Tab-separated table of N, CA and C in Angstrom:
chain	number	residue	atom	x	y	z
A	8	MET	N	246.982	55.464	105.852
A	8	MET	CA	247.086	56.727	105.139
A	8	MET	C	248.006	56.602	103.935
A	9	ILE	N	249.180	55.963	104.123
A	9	ILE	CA	250.123	55.807	103.013
A	9	ILE	C	249.524	54.937	101.917
A	10	SER	N	248.785	53.887	102.286
A	10	SER	CA	248.187	53.024	101.267
A	10	SER	C	247.162	53.786	100.435
A	11	GLN	N	246.459	54.756	101.038
A	11	GLN	CA	245.508	55.557	100.288
A	11	GLN	C	246.228	56.460	99.294
A	12	VAL	N	247.332	57.019	99.692
A	12	VAL	CA	248.090	57.904	98.812
A	12	VAL	C	248.682	57.116	97.643
A	13	THR	N	249.247	55.939	97.936
A	13	THR	CA	249.885	55.163	96.871
A	13	THR	C	248.876	54.466	95.986
A	14	SER	N	247.664	54.207	96.473
A	14	SER	CA	246.675	53.513	95.658
A	14	SER	C	245.959	54.454	94.691
A	15	ARG	N	245.919	55.752	94.991
A	15	ARG	CA	245.244	56.689	94.089
A	15	ARG	C	245.891	56.734	92.712
A	16	PRO	N	247.213	56.882	92.620
A	16	PRO	CA	247.818	56.866	91.286
A	16	PRO	C	247.618	55.519	90.587
A	17	ALA	N	247.690	54.426	91.327
A	17	ALA	CA	247.487	53.111	90.714
A	17	ALA	C	246.051	52.969	90.212
A	18	ALA	N	245.097	53.444	90.996
A	18	ALA	CA	243.696	53.376	90.580
A	18	ALA	C	243.450	54.257	89.360
A	19	ALA	N	244.049	55.432	89.356
A	19	ALA	CA	243.899	56.335	88.210
A	19	ALA	C	244.505	55.723	86.958
A	20	GLN	N	245.666	55.068	87.108
A	20	GLN	CA	246.302	54.413	85.966
A	20	GLN	C	245.438	53.261	85.460
A	21	HIS	N	244.844	52.514	86.383
A	21	HIS	CA	243.973	51.403	86.011
A	21	HIS	C	242.774	51.915	85.208
A	22	LEU	N	242.183	53.023	85.619
A	22	LEU	CA	241.057	53.602	84.888
A	22	LEU	C	241.485	54.076	83.498
A	23	ARG	N	242.667	54.664	83.410
A	23	ARG	CA	243.182	55.092	82.097
A	23	ARG	C	243.401	53.881	81.193
A	24	ASP	N	243.953	52.794	81.767
A	24	ASP	CA	244.160	51.567	80.982
A	24	ASP	C	242.831	50.987	80.503
A	25	LEU	N	241.825	50.990	81.365
A	25	LEU	CA	240.509	50.473	80.961
A	25	LEU	C	239.908	51.303	79.828
A	26	ALA	N	240.084	52.616	79.890
A	26	ALA	CA	239.586	53.482	78.810
A	26	ALA	C	240.323	53.166	77.505
A	27	ARG	N	241.628	52.952	77.584
A	27	ARG	CA	242.398	52.582	76.395
A	27	ARG	C	241.934	51.240	75.840
A	28	LEU	N	241.690	50.304	76.717
A	28	LEU	CA	241.229	48.980	76.279
A	28	LEU	C	239.866	49.070	75.601
A	29	ARG	N	238.984	49.912	76.113
A	29	ARG	CA	237.681	50.110	75.463
A	29	ARG	C	237.863	50.697	74.073
A	30	ARG	N	238.802	51.635	73.941
A	30	ARG	CA	239.066	52.216	72.623
A	30	ARG	C	239.623	51.171	71.668
A	31	VAL	N	240.484	50.289	72.168
A	31	VAL	CA	241.021	49.209	71.333
A	31	VAL	C	239.888	48.284	70.901
A	32	ARG	N	239.037	47.900	71.843
A	32	ARG	CA	237.910	47.025	71.512
A	32	ARG	C	236.980	47.699	70.503
A	33	ASP	N	236.702	48.976	70.695
A	33	ASP	CA	235.856	49.706	69.747
A	33	ASP	C	236.503	49.773	68.369
A	34	ARG	N	237.816	49.956	68.338
A	34	ARG	CA	238.520	49.986	67.047
A	34	ARG	C	238.407	48.636	66.351
A	35	ILE	N	238.572	47.555	67.097
A	35	ILE	CA	238.415	46.217	66.510
A	35	ILE	C	236.999	46.049	65.970
A	36	ASP	N	235.997	46.476	66.730
A	36	ASP	CA	234.607	46.362	66.280
A	36	ASP	C	234.366	47.144	64.994
A	37	ARG	N	234.972	48.318	64.878
A	37	ARG	CA	234.791	49.164	63.694
A	37	ARG	C	235.602	48.697	62.499
A	38	GLU	N	236.853	48.307	62.751
A	38	GLU	CA	237.802	48.066	61.668
A	38	GLU	C	238.162	46.590	61.505
A	39	TYR	N	237.243	45.687	61.880
A	39	TYR	CA	237.548	44.249	61.845
A	39	TYR	C	237.996	43.773	60.472
A	40	ALA	N	237.543	44.420	59.400
A	40	ALA	CA	237.891	43.974	58.048
A	40	ALA	C	239.233	44.526	57.567
A	41	GLN	N	239.822	45.426	58.357
A	41	GLN	CA	241.127	45.999	58.004
A	41	GLN	C	242.243	45.097	58.524
A	42	PRO	N	243.436	45.218	57.942
A	42	PRO	CA	244.564	44.450	58.499
A	42	PRO	C	244.942	45.007	59.870
A	43	LEU	N	244.616	44.287	60.912
A	43	LEU	CA	244.935	44.700	62.278
A	43	LEU	C	245.815	43.645	62.920
A	44	ASP	N	246.805	44.088	63.668
A	44	ASP	CA	247.603	43.160	64.467
A	44	ASP	C	247.810	43.794	65.838
A	45	VAL	N	248.252	42.993	66.765
A	45	VAL	CA	248.383	43.455	68.151
A	45	VAL	C	249.350	44.624	68.251
A	46	GLU	N	250.430	44.599	67.486
A	46	GLU	CA	251.399	45.694	67.537
A	46	GLU	C	250.765	47.009	67.099
A	47	ALA	N	249.984	46.982	66.022
A	47	ALA	CA	249.326	48.208	65.546
A	47	ALA	C	248.294	48.695	66.564
A	48	LEU	N	247.532	47.772	67.139
A	48	LEU	CA	246.549	48.155	68.156
A	48	LEU	C	247.237	48.754	69.378
A	49	ALA	N	248.359	48.161	69.771
A	49	ALA	CA	249.103	48.646	70.937
A	49	ALA	C	249.673	50.042	70.677
A	50	ARG	N	250.226	50.249	69.482
A	50	ARG	CA	250.740	51.584	69.140
A	50	ARG	C	249.630	52.626	69.236
A	51	GLY	N	248.456	52.288	68.724
A	51	GLY	CA	247.329	53.213	68.770
A	51	GLY	C	246.871	53.523	70.184
A	52	ALA	N	247.101	52.592	71.101
A	52	ALA	CA	246.700	52.783	72.505
A	52	ALA	C	247.857	53.273	73.368
A	53	HIS	N	249.024	53.488	72.761
A	53	HIS	CA	250.220	53.926	73.490
A	53	HIS	C	250.590	52.944	74.599
A	54	MET	N	250.564	51.662	74.250
A	54	MET	CA	250.925	50.584	75.171
A	54	MET	C	251.876	49.648	74.431
A	55	SER	N	252.601	48.852	75.172
A	55	SER	CA	253.385	47.808	74.523
A	55	SER	C	252.438	46.678	74.131
A	56	ALA	N	252.831	45.896	73.156
A	56	ALA	CA	251.992	44.791	72.693
A	56	ALA	C	251.749	43.788	73.817
A	57	GLY	N	252.767	43.498	74.586
A	57	GLY	CA	252.627	42.554	75.693
A	57	GLY	C	251.671	43.057	76.760
A	58	HIS	N	251.811	44.338	77.120
A	58	HIS	CA	250.932	44.916	78.131
A	58	HIS	C	249.487	44.939	77.629
A	59	LEU	N	249.290	45.329	76.372
A	59	LEU	CA	247.939	45.348	75.802
A	59	LEU	C	247.327	43.949	75.844
A	60	SER	N	248.078	42.957	75.416
A	60	SER	CA	247.557	41.588	75.393
A	60	SER	C	247.163	41.110	76.784
A	61	ARG	N	248.037	41.342	77.755
A	61	ARG	CA	247.742	40.912	79.135
A	61	ARG	C	246.513	41.625	79.692
A	62	GLU	N	246.475	42.949	79.551
A	62	GLU	CA	245.379	43.723	80.116
A	62	GLU	C	244.060	43.457	79.390
A	63	PHE	N	244.117	43.284	78.068
A	63	PHE	CA	242.910	42.998	77.294
A	63	PHE	C	242.320	41.657	77.729
A	64	ARG	N	243.183	40.661	77.913
A	64	ARG	CA	242.723	39.345	78.354
A	64	ARG	C	242.101	39.428	79.747
A	65	LEU	N	242.718	40.192	80.643
A	65	LEU	CA	242.149	40.360	81.984
A	65	LEU	C	240.780	41.044	81.934
A	66	ALA	N	240.653	42.042	81.077
A	66	ALA	CA	239.408	42.815	81.013
A	66	ALA	C	238.292	42.089	80.266
A	67	TYR	N	238.642	41.378	79.177
A	67	TYR	CA	237.609	40.823	78.297
A	67	TYR	C	237.620	39.305	78.184
A	68	GLY	N	238.564	38.646	78.831
A	68	GLY	CA	238.556	37.190	78.844
A	68	GLY	C	239.162	36.517	77.634
A	69	GLU	N	239.681	37.282	76.697
A	69	GLU	CA	240.358	36.714	75.532
A	69	GLU	C	241.356	37.727	74.993
A	70	SER	N	242.257	37.242	74.182
A	70	SER	CA	243.296	38.109	73.624
A	70	SER	C	242.694	39.063	72.589
A	71	PRO	N	243.395	40.145	72.272
A	71	PRO	CA	242.902	41.039	71.218
A	71	PRO	C	242.723	40.297	69.892
A	72	TYR	N	243.654	39.388	69.563
A	72	TYR	CA	243.531	38.622	68.315
A	72	TYR	C	242.302	37.712	68.364
A	73	GLY	N	242.059	37.064	69.489
A	73	GLY	CA	240.880	36.214	69.628
A	73	GLY	C	239.595	37.007	69.477
A	74	TYR	N	239.569	38.197	70.064
A	74	TYR	CA	238.403	39.070	69.952
A	74	TYR	C	238.193	39.499	68.498
A	75	LEU	N	239.276	39.863	67.824
A	75	LEU	CA	239.203	40.252	66.418
A	75	LEU	C	238.649	39.111	65.567
A	76	MET	N	239.163	37.910	65.786
A	76	MET	CA	238.695	36.774	64.988
A	76	MET	C	237.223	36.465	65.282
A	77	THR	N	236.794	36.634	66.514
A	77	THR	CA	235.382	36.418	66.838
A	77	THR	C	234.512	37.422	66.088
A	78	ARG	N	234.922	38.687	66.059
A	78	ARG	CA	234.164	39.699	65.306
A	78	ARG	C	234.110	39.319	63.823
A	79	ARG	N	235.252	38.898	63.272
A	79	ARG	CA	235.289	38.526	61.854
A	79	ARG	C	234.379	37.331	61.570
A	80	ILE	N	234.374	36.368	62.454
A	80	ILE	CA	233.541	35.182	62.254
A	80	ILE	C	232.067	35.552	62.385
A	81	GLU	N	231.716	36.425	63.326
A	81	GLU	CA	230.325	36.878	63.434
A	81	GLU	C	229.863	37.526	62.131
A	82	ARG	N	230.695	38.392	61.584
A	82	ARG	CA	230.329	39.054	60.328
A	82	ARG	C	230.274	38.047	59.191
A	83	ALA	N	231.199	37.096	59.179
A	83	ALA	CA	231.202	36.065	58.145
A	83	ALA	C	229.921	35.238	58.203
A	84	MET	N	229.467	34.936	59.404
A	84	MET	CA	228.229	34.171	59.551
A	84	MET	C	227.061	34.921	58.908
A	85	ALA	N	226.988	36.232	59.122
A	85	ALA	CA	225.909	37.026	58.530
A	85	ALA	C	226.008	37.014	57.006
A	86	LEU	N	227.217	37.164	56.476
A	86	LEU	CA	227.393	37.155	55.018
A	86	LEU	C	227.069	35.782	54.429
A	87	LEU	N	227.459	34.732	55.121
A	87	LEU	CA	227.162	33.383	54.639
A	87	LEU	C	225.663	33.095	54.680
A	88	ARG	N	224.960	33.619	55.671
A	88	ARG	CA	223.504	33.428	55.741
A	88	ARG	C	222.812	34.077	54.559
A	89	ARG	N	223.366	35.187	54.074
A	89	ARG	CA	222.774	35.839	52.896
A	89	ARG	C	222.830	34.919	51.687
A	90	GLY	N	223.914	34.165	51.566
A	90	GLY	CA	224.022	33.164	50.509
A	90	GLY	C	224.468	33.650	49.147
A	91	ASP	N	224.759	34.939	48.988
A	91	ASP	CA	225.128	35.446	47.669
A	91	ASP	C	226.637	35.542	47.448
A	92	LEU	N	227.440	35.193	48.437
A	92	LEU	CA	228.894	35.228	48.311
A	92	LEU	C	229.466	33.837	48.555
A	93	SER	N	230.573	33.553	47.896
A	93	SER	CA	231.265	32.288	48.142
A	93	SER	C	232.013	32.378	49.471
A	94	VAL	N	232.442	31.240	49.973
A	94	VAL	CA	233.217	31.223	51.214
A	94	VAL	C	234.493	32.034	51.045
A	95	THR	N	235.147	31.926	49.906
A	95	THR	CA	236.375	32.682	49.655
A	95	THR	C	236.102	34.180	49.668
A	96	GLU	N	235.021	34.608	49.019
A	96	GLU	CA	234.671	36.029	49.007
A	96	GLU	C	234.380	36.536	50.418
A	97	VAL	N	233.694	35.730	51.210
A	97	VAL	CA	233.393	36.107	52.587
A	97	VAL	C	234.681	36.211	53.397
A	98	CYS	N	235.575	35.259	53.222
A	98	CYS	CA	236.857	35.254	53.926
A	98	CYS	C	237.580	36.586	53.737
A	99	PHE	N	237.702	37.023	52.505
A	99	PHE	CA	238.417	38.265	52.229
A	99	PHE	C	237.602	39.495	52.620
A	100	ALA	N	236.269	39.414	52.543
A	100	ALA	CA	235.416	40.547	52.910
A	100	ALA	C	235.517	40.882	54.395
A	101	VAL	N	235.783	39.878	55.228
A	101	VAL	CA	235.859	40.133	56.678
A	101	VAL	C	237.283	40.411	57.145
A	102	GLY	N	238.236	40.472	56.218
A	102	GLY	CA	239.592	40.874	56.585
A	102	GLY	C	240.582	39.749	56.778
A	103	CYS	N	240.185	38.516	56.518
A	103	CYS	CA	241.130	37.399	56.631
A	103	CYS	C	241.914	37.292	55.332
A	104	SER	N	243.185	36.967	55.440
A	104	SER	CA	244.016	36.856	54.246
A	104	SER	C	244.328	35.409	53.901
A	105	SER	N	243.925	34.480	54.749
A	105	SER	CA	244.175	33.060	54.515
A	105	SER	C	242.872	32.288	54.635
A	106	LEU	N	242.470	31.657	53.540
A	106	LEU	CA	241.242	30.867	53.553
A	106	LEU	C	241.351	29.701	54.531
A	107	GLY	N	242.521	29.106	54.625
A	107	GLY	CA	242.722	27.987	55.546
A	107	GLY	C	242.558	28.394	56.996
A	108	THR	N	243.191	29.510	57.384
A	108	THR	CA	243.068	30.004	58.756
A	108	THR	C	241.630	30.395	59.047
A	109	PHE	N	240.990	31.068	58.099
A	109	PHE	CA	239.596	31.460	58.258
A	109	PHE	C	238.713	30.234	58.478
A	110	SER	N	238.859	29.236	57.633
A	110	SER	CA	238.029	28.029	57.739
A	110	SER	C	238.265	27.291	59.050
A	111	THR	N	239.528	27.204	59.454
A	111	THR	CA	239.854	26.527	60.713
A	111	THR	C	239.227	27.256	61.895
A	112	ARG	N	239.408	28.570	61.961
A	112	ARG	CA	238.865	29.348	63.086
A	112	ARG	C	237.340	29.339	63.070
A	113	PHE	N	236.746	29.424	61.876
A	113	PHE	CA	235.292	29.374	61.753
A	113	PHE	C	234.763	28.062	62.324
A	114	THR	N	235.398	26.966	61.932
A	114	THR	CA	234.975	25.644	62.413
A	114	THR	C	235.144	25.532	63.921
A	115	GLU	N	236.239	26.074	64.468
A	115	GLU	CA	236.454	26.039	65.917
A	115	GLU	C	235.359	26.781	66.669
A	116	LEU	N	234.970	27.952	66.168
A	116	LEU	CA	233.990	28.780	66.871
A	116	LEU	C	232.539	28.364	66.627
A	117	VAL	N	232.240	27.941	65.402
A	117	VAL	CA	230.855	27.665	65.036
A	117	VAL	C	230.512	26.179	65.158
A	118	GLY	N	231.497	25.322	64.954
A	118	GLY	CA	231.251	23.883	65.064
A	118	GLY	C	231.099	23.174	63.740
A	119	VAL	N	230.956	23.929	62.665
A	119	VAL	CA	230.877	23.357	61.315
A	119	VAL	C	231.705	24.217	60.381
A	120	PRO	N	232.199	23.649	59.289
A	120	PRO	CA	232.954	24.455	58.316
A	120	PRO	C	232.063	25.519	57.667
A	121	PRO	N	232.681	26.595	57.165
A	121	PRO	CA	231.877	27.671	56.567
A	121	PRO	C	231.013	27.210	55.394
A	122	SER	N	231.502	26.277	54.581
A	122	SER	CA	230.701	25.803	53.447
A	122	SER	C	229.441	25.084	53.920
A	123	THR	N	229.563	24.288	54.973
A	123	THR	CA	228.402	23.595	55.539
A	123	THR	C	227.447	24.609	56.161
A	124	TYR	N	227.998	25.557	56.882
A	124	TYR	CA	227.172	26.596	57.490
A	124	TYR	C	226.404	27.351	56.413
A	125	ARG	N	227.066	27.702	55.337
A	125	ARG	CA	226.433	28.455	54.250
A	125	ARG	C	225.264	27.675	53.663
A	126	ARG	N	225.459	26.372	53.453
A	126	ARG	CA	224.398	25.537	52.863
A	126	ARG	C	223.160	25.483	53.754
A	127	HIS	N	223.354	25.367	55.053
A	127	HIS	CA	222.233	25.127	55.956
A	127	HIS	C	221.679	26.378	56.624
A	128	ALA	N	222.496	27.382	56.836
A	128	ALA	CA	222.068	28.540	57.624
A	128	ALA	C	221.021	29.383	56.914
A	129	ALA	N	221.138	29.545	55.613
A	129	ALA	CA	220.177	30.382	54.892
A	129	ALA	C	218.767	29.805	55.028
A	130	ARG	N	218.637	28.489	54.918
A	130	ARG	CA	217.323	27.850	55.061
A	130	ARG	C	216.818	27.952	56.499
A	131	ALA	N	217.704	27.718	57.454
A	131	ALA	CA	217.302	27.669	58.861
A	131	ALA	C	216.875	29.026	59.404
A	132	THR	N	217.453	30.091	58.891
A	132	THR	CA	217.144	31.419	59.422
A	132	THR	C	216.301	32.256	58.455
A	133	ALA	N	215.786	31.642	57.405
A	133	ALA	CA	215.058	32.386	56.377
A	133	ALA	C	213.845	33.134	56.930
A	134	GLU	N	213.152	32.566	57.879
A	134	GLU	CA	211.934	33.178	58.419
A	134	GLU	C	212.195	34.114	59.598
A	135	LEU	N	213.437	34.181	60.060
A	135	LEU	CA	213.752	34.995	61.230
A	135	LEU	C	214.187	36.400	60.829
A	136	PRO	N	213.811	37.409	61.625
A	136	PRO	CA	214.376	38.744	61.389
A	136	PRO	C	215.894	38.681	61.592
A	137	SER	N	216.617	39.503	60.872
A	137	SER	CA	218.082	39.427	60.925
A	137	SER	C	218.635	39.638	62.329
A	138	CYS	N	217.993	40.487	63.133
A	138	CYS	CA	218.493	40.720	64.497
A	138	CYS	C	218.342	39.462	65.358
A	139	VAL	N	217.296	38.685	65.139
A	139	VAL	CA	217.099	37.439	65.878
A	139	VAL	C	218.073	36.380	65.359
A	140	ALA	N	218.221	36.289	64.036
A	140	ALA	CA	219.150	35.322	63.439
A	140	ALA	C	220.558	35.543	63.963
A	141	LYS	N	220.953	36.787	64.109
A	141	LYS	CA	222.291	37.099	64.616
A	141	LYS	C	222.469	36.575	66.034
A	142	GLN	N	221.464	36.739	66.875
A	142	GLN	CA	221.560	36.286	68.264
A	142	GLN	C	221.599	34.768	68.371
A	143	VAL	N	220.736	34.071	67.639
A	143	VAL	CA	220.660	32.613	67.792
A	143	VAL	C	221.809	31.895	67.109
A	144	THR	N	222.506	32.574	66.213
A	144	THR	CA	223.624	31.931	65.514
A	144	THR	C	224.970	32.478	65.946
A	145	ARG	N	224.991	33.268	66.998
A	145	ARG	CA	226.231	33.889	67.480
A	145	ARG	C	227.287	32.822	67.789
A	146	PRO	N	228.549	33.048	67.384
A	146	PRO	CA	229.583	32.048	67.673
A	146	PRO	C	229.895	31.970	69.162
A	147	ILE	N	230.431	30.859	69.552
A	147	ILE	CA	230.791	30.624	70.943
A	147	ILE	C	232.101	31.335	71.214
A	148	ARG	N	232.153	32.141	72.264
A	148	ARG	CA	233.379	32.855	72.611
A	148	ARG	C	233.992	32.225	73.842
A	149	ASN	N	235.308	32.292	73.916
A	149	ASN	CA	236.080	31.832	75.067
A	149	ASN	C	236.056	30.323	75.269
A	150	ARG	N	235.467	29.594	74.364
A	150	ARG	CA	235.554	28.141	74.364
A	150	ARG	C	235.230	27.693	72.948
A	151	GLU	N	235.734	26.569	72.590
A	151	GLU	CA	235.524	26.115	71.229
A	151	GLU	C	234.277	25.261	71.139
A	152	ALA	N	233.603	25.349	70.014
A	152	ALA	CA	232.387	24.575	69.788
A	152	ALA	C	232.746	23.131	69.484
A	153	PRO	N	231.940	22.188	69.940
A	153	PRO	CA	232.181	20.803	69.549
A	153	PRO	C	231.853	20.636	68.068
A	154	VAL	N	232.617	19.848	67.373
A	154	VAL	CA	232.367	19.607	65.960
A	154	VAL	C	231.217	18.623	65.859
A	155	THR	N	230.121	19.068	65.287
A	155	THR	CA	228.931	18.239	65.129
A	155	THR	C	228.308	18.530	63.786
A	156	GLU	N	227.320	17.745	63.452
A	156	GLU	CA	226.529	18.043	62.268
A	156	GLU	C	225.676	19.252	62.596
A	157	PRO	N	225.416	20.103	61.604
A	157	PRO	CA	224.632	21.309	61.888
A	157	PRO	C	223.211	20.952	62.291
A	158	HIS	N	222.725	21.635	63.307
A	158	HIS	CA	221.350	21.475	63.770
A	158	HIS	C	220.631	22.807	63.640
A	159	LEU	N	220.692	23.367	62.459
A	159	LEU	CA	220.132	24.691	62.261
A	159	LEU	C	218.656	24.636	61.897
A	160	ALA	N	218.197	23.533	61.379
A	160	ALA	CA	216.797	23.465	60.910
A	160	ALA	C	215.877	23.011	62.010
C-alpha cells in the first residue's frame, strides 16, 4: 500500500518530465537553425541543464546537443543535394557557426565530407522524389559512420 502511494507522485513526475522532453525535442526540430544550447533548452523546460541532459539521453538515446547536430546535418544533407549552395552557405544556413565543427560532425555522421557529399549526392538522388531521397540518405544516429568512399550512385 505504501509503495503505491509513494510511486504515484514519482510516476506523475516522470510523465511531466517526458512531456517536457518532448517539448524540448520539438523545439530542437523547429528551431535547429537558431543558436541553441543545453542551458537555453533547460531554462525553457524549467529543468537544470544536467537533469535535462541525463533525462533526454535516457528517453532518446543521445544528448540534446547530439540530437540538435543530427537535425542540422539532416537539413544540411537536403541543402547539399539541391546543389545551389556552397558548403559554407549550408553550414551557416543550418545554424552552425564553425565550418570546421560542421564538417567534422557531418563526416562523422554521413561518412564523407560535405564537399564530397555535395558532388555525388545530387547525381545519385536526381531521379528520386525528395521524400525518398531523405529516407535513403538519412544520417546514422547513435553511432558514427565508417569513413568510406561515397557509394551514392
